[in-house]
XYZ file of C-alpha atoms in Angstrom:
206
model
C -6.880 -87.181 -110.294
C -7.617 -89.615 -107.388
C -7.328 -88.404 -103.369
C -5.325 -89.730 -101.121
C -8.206 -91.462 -99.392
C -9.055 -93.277 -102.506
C -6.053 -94.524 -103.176
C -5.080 -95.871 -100.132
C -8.797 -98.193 -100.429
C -7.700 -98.649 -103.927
C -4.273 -100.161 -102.357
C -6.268 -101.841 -100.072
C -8.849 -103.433 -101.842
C -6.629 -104.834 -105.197
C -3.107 -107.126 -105.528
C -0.427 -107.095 -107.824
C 0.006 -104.096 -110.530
C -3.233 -102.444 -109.318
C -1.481 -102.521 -105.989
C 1.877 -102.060 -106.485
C 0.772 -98.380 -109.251
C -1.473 -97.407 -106.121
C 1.140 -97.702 -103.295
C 3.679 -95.901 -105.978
C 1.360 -93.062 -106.050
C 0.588 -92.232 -102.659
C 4.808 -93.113 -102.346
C 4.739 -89.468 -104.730
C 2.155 -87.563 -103.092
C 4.765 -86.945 -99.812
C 3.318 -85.054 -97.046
C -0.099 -85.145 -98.542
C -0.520 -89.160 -98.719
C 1.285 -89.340 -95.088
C -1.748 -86.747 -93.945
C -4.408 -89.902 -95.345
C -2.375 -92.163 -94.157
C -2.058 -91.279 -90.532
C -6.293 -91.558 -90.385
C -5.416 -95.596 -90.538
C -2.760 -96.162 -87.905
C -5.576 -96.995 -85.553
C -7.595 -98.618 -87.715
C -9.059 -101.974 -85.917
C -8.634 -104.070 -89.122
C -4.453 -104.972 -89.120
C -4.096 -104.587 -92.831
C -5.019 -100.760 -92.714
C -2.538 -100.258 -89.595
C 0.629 -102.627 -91.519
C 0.173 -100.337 -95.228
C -0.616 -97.303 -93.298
C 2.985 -97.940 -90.679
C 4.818 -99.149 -93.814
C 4.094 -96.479 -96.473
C 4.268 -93.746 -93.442
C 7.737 -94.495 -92.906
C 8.691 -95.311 -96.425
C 7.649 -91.729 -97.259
C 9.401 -89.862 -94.333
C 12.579 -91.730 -95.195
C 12.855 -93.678 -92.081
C 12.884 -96.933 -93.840
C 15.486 -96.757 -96.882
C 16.573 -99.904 -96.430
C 13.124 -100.954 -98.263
C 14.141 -99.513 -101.538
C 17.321 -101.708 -101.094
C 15.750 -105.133 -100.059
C 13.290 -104.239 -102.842
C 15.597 -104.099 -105.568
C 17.984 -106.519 -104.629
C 14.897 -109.206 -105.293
C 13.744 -107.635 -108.308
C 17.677 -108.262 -108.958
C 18.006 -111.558 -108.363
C 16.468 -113.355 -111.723
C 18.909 -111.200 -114.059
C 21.971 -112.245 -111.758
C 21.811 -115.782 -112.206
C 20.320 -115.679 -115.925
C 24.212 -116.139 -117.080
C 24.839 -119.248 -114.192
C 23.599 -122.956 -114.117
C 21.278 -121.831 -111.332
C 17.138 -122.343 -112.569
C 15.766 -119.964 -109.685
C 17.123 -117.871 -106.797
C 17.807 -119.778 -103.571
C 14.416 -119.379 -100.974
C 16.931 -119.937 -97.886
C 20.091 -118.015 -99.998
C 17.478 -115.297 -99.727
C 16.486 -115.154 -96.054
C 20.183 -115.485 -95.291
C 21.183 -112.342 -97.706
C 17.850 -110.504 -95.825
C 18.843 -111.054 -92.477
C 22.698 -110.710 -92.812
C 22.174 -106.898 -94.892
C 19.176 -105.836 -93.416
C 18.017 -107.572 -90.161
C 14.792 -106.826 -89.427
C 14.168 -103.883 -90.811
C 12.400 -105.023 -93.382
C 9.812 -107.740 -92.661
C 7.303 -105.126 -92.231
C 7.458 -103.678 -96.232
C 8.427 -107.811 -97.186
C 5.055 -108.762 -95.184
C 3.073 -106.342 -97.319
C 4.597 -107.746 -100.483
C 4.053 -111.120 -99.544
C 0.061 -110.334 -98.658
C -0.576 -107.802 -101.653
C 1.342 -109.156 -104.593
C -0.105 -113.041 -104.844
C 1.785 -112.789 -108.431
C 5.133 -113.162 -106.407
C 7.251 -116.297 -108.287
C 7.718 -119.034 -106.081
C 11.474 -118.302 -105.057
C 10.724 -114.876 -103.971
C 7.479 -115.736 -102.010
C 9.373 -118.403 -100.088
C 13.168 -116.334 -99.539
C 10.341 -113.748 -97.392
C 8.395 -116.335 -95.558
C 11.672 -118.020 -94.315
C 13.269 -114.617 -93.630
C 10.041 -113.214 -91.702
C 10.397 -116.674 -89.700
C 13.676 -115.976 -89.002
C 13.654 -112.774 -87.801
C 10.526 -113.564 -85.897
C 8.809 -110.246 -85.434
C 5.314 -110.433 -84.297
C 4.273 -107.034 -86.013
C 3.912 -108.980 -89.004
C 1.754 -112.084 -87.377
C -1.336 -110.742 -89.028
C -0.216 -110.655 -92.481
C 1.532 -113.836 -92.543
C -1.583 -115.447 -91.138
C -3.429 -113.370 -93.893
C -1.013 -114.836 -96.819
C -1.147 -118.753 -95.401
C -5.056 -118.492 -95.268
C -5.345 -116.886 -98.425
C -2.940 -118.312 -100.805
C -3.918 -121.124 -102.915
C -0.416 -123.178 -102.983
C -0.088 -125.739 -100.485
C 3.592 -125.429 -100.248
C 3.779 -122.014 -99.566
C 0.567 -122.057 -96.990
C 3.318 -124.560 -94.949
C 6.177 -122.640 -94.665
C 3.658 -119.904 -93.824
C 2.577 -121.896 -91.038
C 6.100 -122.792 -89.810
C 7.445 -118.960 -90.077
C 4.021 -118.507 -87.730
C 5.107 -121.234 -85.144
C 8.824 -119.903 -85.289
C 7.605 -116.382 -84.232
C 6.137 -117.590 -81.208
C 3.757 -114.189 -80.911
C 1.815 -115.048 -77.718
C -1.218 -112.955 -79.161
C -1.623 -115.786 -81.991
C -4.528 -117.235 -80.569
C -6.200 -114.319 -80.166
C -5.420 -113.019 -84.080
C -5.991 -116.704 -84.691
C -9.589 -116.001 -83.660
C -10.072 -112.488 -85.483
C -9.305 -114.429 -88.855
C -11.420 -117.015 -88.182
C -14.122 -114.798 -87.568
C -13.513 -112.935 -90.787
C -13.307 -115.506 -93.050
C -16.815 -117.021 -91.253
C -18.263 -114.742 -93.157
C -17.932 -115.545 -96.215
C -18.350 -119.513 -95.224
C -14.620 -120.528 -95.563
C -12.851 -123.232 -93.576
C -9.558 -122.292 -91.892
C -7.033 -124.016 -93.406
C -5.600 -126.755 -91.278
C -2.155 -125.838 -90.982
C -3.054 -122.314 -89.969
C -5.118 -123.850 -87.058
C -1.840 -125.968 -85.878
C -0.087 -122.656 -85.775
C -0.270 -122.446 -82.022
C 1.483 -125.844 -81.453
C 5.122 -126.386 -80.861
C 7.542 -126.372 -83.871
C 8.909 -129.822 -83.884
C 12.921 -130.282 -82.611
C 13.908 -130.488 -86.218
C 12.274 -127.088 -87.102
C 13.539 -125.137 -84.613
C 14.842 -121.653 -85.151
């Protein structure tokens, strides 16, 4: 049976199903995986600190709400199998999300968005517009994460947008952390992620 310490860097270092059975796991082990997952909270790398805050809470039960948001997404594509509708609503989404919830769950919606690349288009974009909304600049560094990383240009712009919406006025300098991770490894920043510290235009505006 795997520790608690490997699989939190087993949740860290894999996406989708690999991810999602890893963070179910240390969900179960209670008290033990909260013990791990404490040792991260001050990790310097942000994606340690956001898994470590979210699962923390998830497994004390200060966060129930995630459960809900959670399943009312996984929800969606039976609901409207039986209407004229081809695919959940992306802004129908962030509305629902911020009208139930607030923003009490951006932080477990961030990780989702960052660690499950799988997520079908609808889904992807209902979070980015709803993190944008809510504008909550705890999850800067994992939105910046998802528009650098993923590969659809669409969803790398709204990522951008939901960036400029926040307004977190320590962009810049997790502007520059990114850069300097992904120099690395000899990647360009895309170029909407470096506009992300320019002005929304008026007809953008939150």
């Amino acid at each position: 049976m795997k520790t608690e310490r490997e699989l939190f860097n087993e949740a860290l270092s894999t996406q989708d199903d690999a991810y999602l059975n890893a963070e179910a796991q240390l969900r179960r082990r209670g008290a033990a995986a909260v013990a791990e997952l404490r040792r991260h909270l001050a990790d310097p790398a942000p994606l340690p600190r956001l898994l470590a805050r979210t699962l923390i809470a998830w497994v004390e039960g200060k966060a129930p709400d995630n459960d809900k948001a959670l399943a009312y997404l996984e929800a969606l594509p039976r609901q409207i199998a039986k209407t004229p509708v081809l695919a959940p609503s992306p802004s129908g989404i962030s509305s629902y999300l911020g009208r139930h919830f607030q923003d009490r769950v951006v932080e477990v919606l961030a990780l989702r968005l960052v660690k499950v690349p799988s997520l079908p288009r609808w889904y992807a974009l209902g979070v980015i517009f709803y993190l944008g909304q809510q504008r909550k600049a705890s999850v800067t560094e994992a939105l910046l994460r998802f528009a650098i990383e993923t590969r659809i240009p669409e969803s790398r712009r709204h990522a951008a947008d939901a960036l400029r919406a926040i307004g977190d006025p320590e962009l810049p300098r997790k502007l520059a952390a990114e850069r300097a991770r992904i120099a690395a490894h000899a990647e360009p920043l895309p170029a909407e992620v470096e506009a992300t510290t320019a002005p929304l235009p008026p007809d953008k505006q939150p």
